[in-house]
Coordinates of C-alpha atoms and ligand atoms in Angstrom, one line a residue:
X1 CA 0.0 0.0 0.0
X2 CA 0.9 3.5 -0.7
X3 CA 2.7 5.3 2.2
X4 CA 1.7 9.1 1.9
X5 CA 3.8 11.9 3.2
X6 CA 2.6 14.4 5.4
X7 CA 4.6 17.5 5.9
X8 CA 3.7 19.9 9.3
X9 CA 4.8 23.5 9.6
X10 CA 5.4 24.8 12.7
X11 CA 6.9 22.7 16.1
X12 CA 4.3 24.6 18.2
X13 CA 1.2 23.1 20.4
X14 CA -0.7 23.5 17.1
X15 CA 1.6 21.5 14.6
X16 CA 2.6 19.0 17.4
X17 CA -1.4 18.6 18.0
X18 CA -1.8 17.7 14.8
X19 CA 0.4 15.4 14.1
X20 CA -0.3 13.6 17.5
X21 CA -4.1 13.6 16.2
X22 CA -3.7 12.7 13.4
X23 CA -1.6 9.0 14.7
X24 CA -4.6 8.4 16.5
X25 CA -7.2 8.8 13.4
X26 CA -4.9 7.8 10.6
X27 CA -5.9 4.0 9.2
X28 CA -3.4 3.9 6.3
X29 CA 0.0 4.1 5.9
X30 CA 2.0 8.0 6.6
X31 CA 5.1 9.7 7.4
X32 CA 5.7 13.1 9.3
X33 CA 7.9 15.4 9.4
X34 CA 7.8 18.5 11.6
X35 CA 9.8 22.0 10.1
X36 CA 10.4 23.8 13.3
X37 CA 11.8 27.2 13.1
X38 CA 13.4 27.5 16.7
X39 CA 15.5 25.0 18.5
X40 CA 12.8 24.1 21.3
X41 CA 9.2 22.4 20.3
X42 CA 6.0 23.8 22.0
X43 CA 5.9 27.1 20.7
X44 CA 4.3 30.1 23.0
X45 CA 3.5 27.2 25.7
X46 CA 6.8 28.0 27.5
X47 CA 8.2 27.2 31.1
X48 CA 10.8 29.0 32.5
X49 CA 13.2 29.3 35.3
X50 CA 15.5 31.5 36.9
X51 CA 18.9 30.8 37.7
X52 CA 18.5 31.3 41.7
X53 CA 16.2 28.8 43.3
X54 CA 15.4 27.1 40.5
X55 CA 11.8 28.5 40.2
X56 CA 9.8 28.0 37.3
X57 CA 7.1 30.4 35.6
X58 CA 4.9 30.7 33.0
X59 CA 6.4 32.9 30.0
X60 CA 3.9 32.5 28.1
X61 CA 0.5 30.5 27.8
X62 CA -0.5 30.9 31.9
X63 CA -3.6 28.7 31.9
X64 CA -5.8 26.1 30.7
X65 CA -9.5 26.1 30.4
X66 CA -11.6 23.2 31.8
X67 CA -15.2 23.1 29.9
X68 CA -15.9 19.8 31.6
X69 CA -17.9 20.5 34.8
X70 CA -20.2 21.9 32.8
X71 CA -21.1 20.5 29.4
X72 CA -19.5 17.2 30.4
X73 CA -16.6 16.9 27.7
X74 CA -13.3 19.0 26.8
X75 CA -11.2 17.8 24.6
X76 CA -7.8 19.5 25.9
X77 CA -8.8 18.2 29.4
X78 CA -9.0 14.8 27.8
X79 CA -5.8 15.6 26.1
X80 CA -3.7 16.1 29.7
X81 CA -5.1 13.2 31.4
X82 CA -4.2 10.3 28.2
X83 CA -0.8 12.2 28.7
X84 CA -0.6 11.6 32.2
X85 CA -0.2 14.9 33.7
X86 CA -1.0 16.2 36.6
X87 CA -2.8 19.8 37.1
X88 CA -3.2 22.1 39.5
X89 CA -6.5 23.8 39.7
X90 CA -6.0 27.6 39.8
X91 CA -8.5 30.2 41.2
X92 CA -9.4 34.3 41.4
X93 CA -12.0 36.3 41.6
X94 CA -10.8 39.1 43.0
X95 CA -9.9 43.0 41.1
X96 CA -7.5 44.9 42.4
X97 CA -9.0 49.0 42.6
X98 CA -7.1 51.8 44.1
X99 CA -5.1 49.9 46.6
X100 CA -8.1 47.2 47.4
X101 CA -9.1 44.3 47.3
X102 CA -12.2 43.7 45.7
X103 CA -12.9 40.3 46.3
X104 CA -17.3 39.9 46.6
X105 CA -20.5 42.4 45.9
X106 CA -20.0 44.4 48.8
X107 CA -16.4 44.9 48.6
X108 CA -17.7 46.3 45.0
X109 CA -20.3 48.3 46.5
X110 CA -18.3 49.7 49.1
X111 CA -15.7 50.9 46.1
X112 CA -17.7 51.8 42.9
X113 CA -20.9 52.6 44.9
X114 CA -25.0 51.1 45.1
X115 CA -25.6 53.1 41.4
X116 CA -22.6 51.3 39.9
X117 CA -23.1 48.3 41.4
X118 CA -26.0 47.8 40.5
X119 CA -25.4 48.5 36.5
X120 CA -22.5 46.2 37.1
X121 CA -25.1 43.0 38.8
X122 CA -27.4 44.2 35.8
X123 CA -24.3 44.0 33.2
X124 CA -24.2 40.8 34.7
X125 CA -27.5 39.5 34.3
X126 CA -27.7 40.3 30.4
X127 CA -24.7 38.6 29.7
X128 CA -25.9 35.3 31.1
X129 CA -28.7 35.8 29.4
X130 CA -27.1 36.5 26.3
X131 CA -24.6 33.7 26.5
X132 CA -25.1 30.2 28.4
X133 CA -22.4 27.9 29.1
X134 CA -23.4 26.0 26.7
X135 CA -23.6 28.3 23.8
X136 CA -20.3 29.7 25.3
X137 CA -18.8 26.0 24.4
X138 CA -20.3 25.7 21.1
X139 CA -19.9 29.5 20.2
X140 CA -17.0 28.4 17.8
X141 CA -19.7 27.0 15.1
X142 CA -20.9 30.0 12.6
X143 CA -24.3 29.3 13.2
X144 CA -23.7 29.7 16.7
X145 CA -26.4 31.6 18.7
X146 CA -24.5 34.4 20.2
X147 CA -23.6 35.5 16.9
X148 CA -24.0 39.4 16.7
X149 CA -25.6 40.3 13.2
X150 CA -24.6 44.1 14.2
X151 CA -20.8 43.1 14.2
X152 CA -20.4 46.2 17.0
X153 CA -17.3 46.5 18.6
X154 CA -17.6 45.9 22.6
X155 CA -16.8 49.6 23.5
X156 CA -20.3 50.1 22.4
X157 CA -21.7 47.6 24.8
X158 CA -19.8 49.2 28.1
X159 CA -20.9 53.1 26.6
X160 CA -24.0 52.4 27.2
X161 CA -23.6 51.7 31.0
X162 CA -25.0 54.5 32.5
X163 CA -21.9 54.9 35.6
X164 CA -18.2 55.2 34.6
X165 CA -17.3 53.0 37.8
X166 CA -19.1 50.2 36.8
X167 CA -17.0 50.3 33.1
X168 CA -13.9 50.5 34.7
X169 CA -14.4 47.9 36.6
X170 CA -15.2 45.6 33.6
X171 CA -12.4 47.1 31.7
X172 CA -10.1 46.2 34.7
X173 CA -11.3 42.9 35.2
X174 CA -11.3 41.7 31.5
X175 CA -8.0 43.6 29.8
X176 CA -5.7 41.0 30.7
X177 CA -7.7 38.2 29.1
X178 CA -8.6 40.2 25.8
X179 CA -5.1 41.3 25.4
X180 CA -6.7 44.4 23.1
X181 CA -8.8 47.3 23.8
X182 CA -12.9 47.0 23.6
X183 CA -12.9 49.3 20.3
X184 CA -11.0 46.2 18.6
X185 CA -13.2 43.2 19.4
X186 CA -16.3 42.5 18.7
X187 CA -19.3 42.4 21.7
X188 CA -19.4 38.7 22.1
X189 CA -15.7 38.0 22.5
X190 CA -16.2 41.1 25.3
X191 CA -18.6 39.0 26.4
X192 CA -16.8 35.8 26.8
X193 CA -13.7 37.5 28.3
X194 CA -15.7 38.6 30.6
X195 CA -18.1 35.5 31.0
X196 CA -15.2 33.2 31.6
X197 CA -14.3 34.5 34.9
X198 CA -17.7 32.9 36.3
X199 CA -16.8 29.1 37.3
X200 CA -20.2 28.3 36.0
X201 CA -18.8 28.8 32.4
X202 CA -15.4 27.1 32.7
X203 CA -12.8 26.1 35.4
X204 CA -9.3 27.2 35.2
X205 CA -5.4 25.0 36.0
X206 CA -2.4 24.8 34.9
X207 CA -0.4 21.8 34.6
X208 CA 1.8 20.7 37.8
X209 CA 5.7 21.0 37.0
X210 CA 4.6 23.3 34.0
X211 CA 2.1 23.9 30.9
X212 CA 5.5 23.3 28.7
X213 CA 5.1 19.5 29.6
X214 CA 2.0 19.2 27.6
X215 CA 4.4 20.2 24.2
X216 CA 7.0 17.9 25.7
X217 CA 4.9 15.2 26.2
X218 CA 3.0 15.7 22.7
X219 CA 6.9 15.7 21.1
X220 CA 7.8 12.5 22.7
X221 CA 4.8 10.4 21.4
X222 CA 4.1 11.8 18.2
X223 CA 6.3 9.7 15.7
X224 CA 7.8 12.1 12.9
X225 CA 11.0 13.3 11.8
X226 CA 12.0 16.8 13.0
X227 CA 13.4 19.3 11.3
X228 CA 15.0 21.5 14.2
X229 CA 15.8 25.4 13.1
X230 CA 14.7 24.8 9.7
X231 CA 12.2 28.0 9.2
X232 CA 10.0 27.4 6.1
X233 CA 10.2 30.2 3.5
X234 CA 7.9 28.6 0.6
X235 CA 5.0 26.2 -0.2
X236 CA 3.6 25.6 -3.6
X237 CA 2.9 22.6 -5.9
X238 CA 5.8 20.5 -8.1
X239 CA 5.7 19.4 -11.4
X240 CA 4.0 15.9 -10.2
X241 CA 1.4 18.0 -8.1
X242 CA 3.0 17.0 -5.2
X243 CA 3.3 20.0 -2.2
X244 CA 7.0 21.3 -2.0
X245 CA 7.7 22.9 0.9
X246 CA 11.1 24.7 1.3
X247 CA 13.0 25.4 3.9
X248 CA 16.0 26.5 5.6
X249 CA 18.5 25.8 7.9
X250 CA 21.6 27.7 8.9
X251 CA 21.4 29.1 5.5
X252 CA 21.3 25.7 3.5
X253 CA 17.7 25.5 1.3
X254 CA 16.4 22.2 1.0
X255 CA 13.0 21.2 -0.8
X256 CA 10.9 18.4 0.5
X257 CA 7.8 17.1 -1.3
X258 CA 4.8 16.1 0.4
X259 CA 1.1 14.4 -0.4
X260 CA -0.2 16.8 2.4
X261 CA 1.0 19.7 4.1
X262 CA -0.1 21.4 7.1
X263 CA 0.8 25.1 8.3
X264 CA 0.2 25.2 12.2
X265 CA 1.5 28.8 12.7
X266 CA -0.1 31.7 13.8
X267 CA -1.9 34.3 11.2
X268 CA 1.0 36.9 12.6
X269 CA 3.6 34.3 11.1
X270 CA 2.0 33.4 7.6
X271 CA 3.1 36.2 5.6
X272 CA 6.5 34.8 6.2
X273 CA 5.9 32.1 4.2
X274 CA 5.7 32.3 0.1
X275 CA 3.0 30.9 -1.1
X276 CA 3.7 30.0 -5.0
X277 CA 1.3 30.5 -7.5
X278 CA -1.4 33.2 -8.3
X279 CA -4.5 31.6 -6.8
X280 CA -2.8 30.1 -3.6
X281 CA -1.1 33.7 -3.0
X282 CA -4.3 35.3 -3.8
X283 CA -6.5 33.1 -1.4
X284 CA -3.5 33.3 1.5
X285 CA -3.3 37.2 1.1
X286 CA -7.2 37.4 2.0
X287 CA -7.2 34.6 4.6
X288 CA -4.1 36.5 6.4
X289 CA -6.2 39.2 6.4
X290 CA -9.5 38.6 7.8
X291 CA -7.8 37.4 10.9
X292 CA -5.4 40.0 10.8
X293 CA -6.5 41.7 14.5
X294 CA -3.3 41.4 15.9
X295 CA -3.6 41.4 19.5
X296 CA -0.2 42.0 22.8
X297 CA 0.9 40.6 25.3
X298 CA 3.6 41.4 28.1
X299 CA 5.4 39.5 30.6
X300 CA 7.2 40.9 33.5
X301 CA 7.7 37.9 36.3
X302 CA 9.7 38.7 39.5
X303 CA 11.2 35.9 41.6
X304 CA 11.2 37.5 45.3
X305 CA 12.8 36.4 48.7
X306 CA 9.7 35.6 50.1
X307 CA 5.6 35.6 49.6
X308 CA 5.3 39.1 51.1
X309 CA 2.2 39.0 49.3
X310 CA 0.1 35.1 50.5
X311 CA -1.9 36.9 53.5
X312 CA -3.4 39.8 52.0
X313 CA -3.9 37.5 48.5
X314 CA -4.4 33.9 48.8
X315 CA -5.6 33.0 45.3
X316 CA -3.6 32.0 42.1
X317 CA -4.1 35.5 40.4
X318 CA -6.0 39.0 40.6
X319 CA -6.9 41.5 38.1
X320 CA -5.2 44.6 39.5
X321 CA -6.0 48.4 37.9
X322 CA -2.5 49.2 36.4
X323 CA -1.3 49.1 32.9
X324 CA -5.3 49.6 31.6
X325 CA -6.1 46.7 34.0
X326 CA -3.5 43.4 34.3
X327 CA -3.6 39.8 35.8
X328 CA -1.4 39.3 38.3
X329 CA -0.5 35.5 39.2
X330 CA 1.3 33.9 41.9
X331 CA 3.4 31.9 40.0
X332 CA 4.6 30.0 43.0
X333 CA 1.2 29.0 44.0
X334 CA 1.6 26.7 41.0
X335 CA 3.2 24.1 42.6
X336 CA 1.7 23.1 46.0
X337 CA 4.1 23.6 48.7
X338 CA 6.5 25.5 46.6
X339 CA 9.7 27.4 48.2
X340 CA 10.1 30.1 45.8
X341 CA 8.3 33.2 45.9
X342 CA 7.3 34.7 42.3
X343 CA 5.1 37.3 41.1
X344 CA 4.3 37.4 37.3
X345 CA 2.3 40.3 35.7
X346 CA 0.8 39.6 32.3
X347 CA 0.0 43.1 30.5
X348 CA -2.0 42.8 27.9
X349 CA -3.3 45.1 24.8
X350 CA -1.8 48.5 24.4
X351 CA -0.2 49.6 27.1
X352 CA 1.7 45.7 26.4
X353 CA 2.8 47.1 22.7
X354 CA 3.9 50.5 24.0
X355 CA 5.6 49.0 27.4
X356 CA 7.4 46.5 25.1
X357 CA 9.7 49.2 23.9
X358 CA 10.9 49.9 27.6
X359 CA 14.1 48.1 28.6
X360 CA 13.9 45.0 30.8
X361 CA 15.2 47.4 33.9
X362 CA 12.2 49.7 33.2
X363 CA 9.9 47.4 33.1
X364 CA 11.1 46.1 36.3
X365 CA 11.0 48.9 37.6
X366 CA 7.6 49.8 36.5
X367 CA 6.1 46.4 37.5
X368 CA 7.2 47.2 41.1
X369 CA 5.9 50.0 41.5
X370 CA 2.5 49.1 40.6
X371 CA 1.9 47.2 43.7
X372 CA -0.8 48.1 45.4
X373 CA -0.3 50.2 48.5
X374 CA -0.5 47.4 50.9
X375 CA 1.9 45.2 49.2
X376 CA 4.6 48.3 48.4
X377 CA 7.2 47.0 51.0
X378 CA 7.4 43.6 48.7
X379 CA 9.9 45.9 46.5
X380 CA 12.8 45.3 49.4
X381 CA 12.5 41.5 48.9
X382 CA 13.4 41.5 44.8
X383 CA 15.9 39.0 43.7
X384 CA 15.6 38.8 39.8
X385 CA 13.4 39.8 37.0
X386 CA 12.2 38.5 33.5
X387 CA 10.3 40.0 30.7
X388 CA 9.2 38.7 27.8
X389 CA 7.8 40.5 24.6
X390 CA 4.8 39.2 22.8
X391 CA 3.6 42.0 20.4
X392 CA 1.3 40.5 17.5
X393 CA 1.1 37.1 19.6
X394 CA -2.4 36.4 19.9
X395 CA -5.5 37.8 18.2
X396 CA -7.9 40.4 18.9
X397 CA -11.0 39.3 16.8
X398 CA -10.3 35.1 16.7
X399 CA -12.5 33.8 14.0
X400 CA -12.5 37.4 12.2
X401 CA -15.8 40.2 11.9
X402 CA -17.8 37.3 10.7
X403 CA -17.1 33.3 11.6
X404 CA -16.5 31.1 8.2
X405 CA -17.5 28.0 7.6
X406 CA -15.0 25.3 9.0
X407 CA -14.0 23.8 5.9
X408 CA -12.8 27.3 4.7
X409 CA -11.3 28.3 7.4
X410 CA -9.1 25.1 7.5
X411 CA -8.6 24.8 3.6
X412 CA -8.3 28.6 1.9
X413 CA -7.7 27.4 -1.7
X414 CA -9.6 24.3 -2.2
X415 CA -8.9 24.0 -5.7
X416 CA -5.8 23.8 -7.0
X417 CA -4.7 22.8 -3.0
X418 CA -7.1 20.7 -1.9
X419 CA -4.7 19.0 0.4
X420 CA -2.8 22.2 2.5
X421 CA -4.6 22.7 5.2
X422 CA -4.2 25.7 7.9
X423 CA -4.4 24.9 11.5
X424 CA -4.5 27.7 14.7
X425 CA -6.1 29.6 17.6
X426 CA -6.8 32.0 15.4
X427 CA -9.8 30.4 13.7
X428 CA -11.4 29.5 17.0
X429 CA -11.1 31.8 20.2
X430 CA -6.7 32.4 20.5
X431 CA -6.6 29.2 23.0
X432 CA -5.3 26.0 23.4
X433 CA -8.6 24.8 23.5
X434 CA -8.9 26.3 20.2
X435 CA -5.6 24.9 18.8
X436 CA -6.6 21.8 19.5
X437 CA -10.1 21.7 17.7
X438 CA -8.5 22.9 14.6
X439 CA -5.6 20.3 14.8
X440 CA -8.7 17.3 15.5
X441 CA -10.4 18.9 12.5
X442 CA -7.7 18.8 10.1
X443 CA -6.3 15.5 11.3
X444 CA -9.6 13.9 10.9
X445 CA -9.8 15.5 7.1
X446 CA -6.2 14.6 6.3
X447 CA -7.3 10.9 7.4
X448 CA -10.1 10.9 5.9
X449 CA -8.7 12.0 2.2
X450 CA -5.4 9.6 2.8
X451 CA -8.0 6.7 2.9
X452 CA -10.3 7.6 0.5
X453 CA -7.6 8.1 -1.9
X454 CA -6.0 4.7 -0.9
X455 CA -8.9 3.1 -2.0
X456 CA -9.0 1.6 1.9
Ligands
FAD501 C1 1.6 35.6 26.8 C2 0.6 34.6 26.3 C3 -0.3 34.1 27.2 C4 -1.2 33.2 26.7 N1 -2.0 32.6 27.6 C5 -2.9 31.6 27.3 C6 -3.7 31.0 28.2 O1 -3.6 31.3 29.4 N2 -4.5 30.0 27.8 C7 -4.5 29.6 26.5 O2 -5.3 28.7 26.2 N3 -3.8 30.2 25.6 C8 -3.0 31.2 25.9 N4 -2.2 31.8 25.0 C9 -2.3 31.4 23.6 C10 -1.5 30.1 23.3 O3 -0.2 30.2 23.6 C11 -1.7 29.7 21.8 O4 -3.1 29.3 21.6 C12 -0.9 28.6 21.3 O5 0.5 28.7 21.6 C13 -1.0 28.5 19.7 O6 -0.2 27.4 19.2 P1 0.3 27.5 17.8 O7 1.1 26.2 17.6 O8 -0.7 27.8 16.8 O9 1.3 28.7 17.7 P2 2.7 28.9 18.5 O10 2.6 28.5 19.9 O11 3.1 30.4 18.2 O12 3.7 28.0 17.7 C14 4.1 28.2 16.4 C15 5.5 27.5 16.2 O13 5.8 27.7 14.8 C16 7.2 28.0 14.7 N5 7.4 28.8 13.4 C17 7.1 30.0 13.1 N6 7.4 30.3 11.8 C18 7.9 29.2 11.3 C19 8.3 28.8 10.0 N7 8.3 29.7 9.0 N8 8.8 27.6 9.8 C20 8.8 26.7 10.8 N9 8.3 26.9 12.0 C21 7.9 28.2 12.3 C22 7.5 28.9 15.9 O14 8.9 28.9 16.2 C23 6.6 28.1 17.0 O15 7.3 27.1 17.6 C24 -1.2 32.8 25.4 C25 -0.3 33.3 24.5 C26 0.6 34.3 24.9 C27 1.5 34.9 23.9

């Protein structure tokens, strides 16, 4: 029987998805191989850890969301668990406001006031309405019924609450997660940045010794050959019809042919691919842009002498009102019965693509000082500090102004390239979660075509 060749661009949680998906689907004959551009698998799912005390942090994707307690199935949660891993469930409820913590209704009241607490409790009410946890979980399918036929941006939601306090509380609370500003997205990702702090909707954890062992684990299962720092630079079709995809590494070009290729980067990464040939070019050029709603993200992560900070906050992270509203995790709390002590703010949207031009001092520097009041003596404690930069990272507008079908959105140029697929966050909701429905989509398609092809 025919052994087809599958070719898989990009070594990040998307690609290696994908390929581990695709092993458990496939019922014919295949070969992999993986073109990685950097020298490490697992993409923006990274692990750190600084050089004293050996603590680890998140540098990149912090959490993972758990759909499971309420519509009974998750697919990523199933994921962790056949790999074996343990998790650590992470909490927080609480927003940070002038130097307080606001941590249930009456703290809120107390701080914003009965008028804006009450728009807020109303806010609230609608966007249940609006949404259930359910539709939340399906909202990924273009029929879906939280679709906005309006296609207003969320700023136009939180103008029409009638207090300022109660939209700057929102704004706080939400920034971190939308990583963009409300006149950029649309009203029902708003709404589910803000939905998904509300357990009833989805429960958060990370994954105990780090998130980076979910790419690790991924890597050491999926069988393929892997092409480390070899950064694709072309795709297009040979002479036979085959794919070619071309590559290169430490400035050697090879050209490997393929029956199927798969490009499991992010939209901010596809224009640094050529695609050959009008109509492919043409049909990339559009699909880059209708998910072109780049979205930031900053990290500044501080390893401490000690958790100055455990009594006053107990959780895993707050929303605190700097930066136009961050999330600020306790990286330590991570691991249960951690020694180290380390702080880790994620700034998201603008204030991330403007910071990111500070130095790694300034932002230091900057990051301290935002403590709130109560927590300013913490500064005396600092041992070391890490930034990391991730402008154009993530999306702003996942899925685009209006959702397409799921076939297009996987296959641009159906064609003359029936068999290149496109697999990432971007055409679901910028999540794992996300990445991992498009990889199960594709792998199921590629599967599919290889044995219907085969004659199987
Ligand atoms: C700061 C931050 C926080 C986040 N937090 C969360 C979170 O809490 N929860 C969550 O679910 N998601 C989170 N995300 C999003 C999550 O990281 C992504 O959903 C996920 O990493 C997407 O995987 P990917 O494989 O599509 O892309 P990536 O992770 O970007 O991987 C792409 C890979 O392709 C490689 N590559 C690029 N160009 C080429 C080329 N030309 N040739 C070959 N290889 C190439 C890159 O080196 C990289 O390894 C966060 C993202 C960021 C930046």
């Amino acid at each position: 029987m025919h052994t087809w060749k599958v070719g898989i661009i990009g070594g990040g949680p998307g690609g290696l998805m994908t390929a581990y998906s695709l092993q458990k689907c496939a019922t014919v004959p295949y070969t992999t191989t993986i073109f990685e551009a950097g020298t490490r698998l697992g993409g923006k799912i990274l692990t750190n850890r600084f050089s004293h005390a050996g603590a680890n942090y998140e540098a990149g994707a912090a959490e993972l969301y758990d759909y499971s307690p309420v519509v009974d199935e998750d697919a990523l949660r199933e994921l962790v668990e056949e790999l074996g891993l343990s998790v650590t469930p992470m909490r927080g409820s609480a927003v940070i406001m002038n130097h307080r913590v606001l941590s249930n209704l009456e703290d809120i009241r107390d701080h914003i006031g009965a008028g804006a607490c009450g728009a807020l409790s109303a806010f609230d009410r609608s966007a249940k309405d609006r949404i259930s946890p359910h539709e939340f979980y399906n909202s990924d399918d273009p029929t879906g019924a939280d679709a906005d036929p309006t296609n207003r941006r969320f700023d136009t939601l939180l103008a029409e609450l009638p207090e300022p306090g109660t939209r700057h509380y929102i704004q706080n609370m939400i920034h971190s997660d939308l990583a963009t500003e409300p006149e950029k997205t649309s009203i029902v990702y708003g709404l589910h940045n803000y939905l998904m702090n509300d357990p009833s909707y989805m429960q958060l954890y990370s994954i105990a010794g780090g998130n980076e062992l979910l790419p690790r684990e991924l890597a050491a299962r999926v069988r393929a050959t892997k092409h480390m720092e070899h950064a694709v630079t072309a795709v297009g079709k040979g002479e036979d019809g085959k794919l070619v995809v071309t590559s290169t590494h430490h400035g050697h070009e090879r050209h490997d042919e393929f029956d199927f290729v798969v490009v499991a980067l992010p939209n901010n990464y596809l224009p640094s691919i050529t695609y050959q040939g009008g109509r492919l070019a043409a049909a990339l050029k559009e699909h880059y842009a209708h998910y072109d709603h780049p979205a930031h993200y900053l990290r500044i992560t501080i390893l401490f002498d000690r958790t100055f900070w455990r009594d006053a906050l107990p959780d895993s992270y707050w929303m605190l009102d700097r930066f136009g509203g961050c999330c600020l995790y306790d990286e330590s709390s991570r691991e249960p019965g951690a020694t180290h002590s380390v702080l880790g703010w994620l700034v998201g949207g603008e204030a991330a693509r403007e910071m990111s031009e500070l130095s790694d001092e300034q932002l230091i520097e900057a990051a301290l000082d935002s403590l709130p009041e109560f927590l300013s003596h913490g500064r005396r404690f600092y041992i070391e500090g890490r930034i990391h930069r991730w402008v154009g990272a993530v999306n702003a507008l996942p899925g685009g102004v209006i959702k397409r079908s799921l076939d297009r959105r996987h296959r641009p140029e159906p064609v003359e390239h029936p068999n290149l697929f496109f697999v990432g966050d971007y055409l679901f909701d910028s999540t794992l979660n996300g990445v991992l429905d498009s990889a199960g989509y594709v792998a199921e398609w590629v599967a599919a075509r290889m044995t219907e092809t085969s004659g199987a």
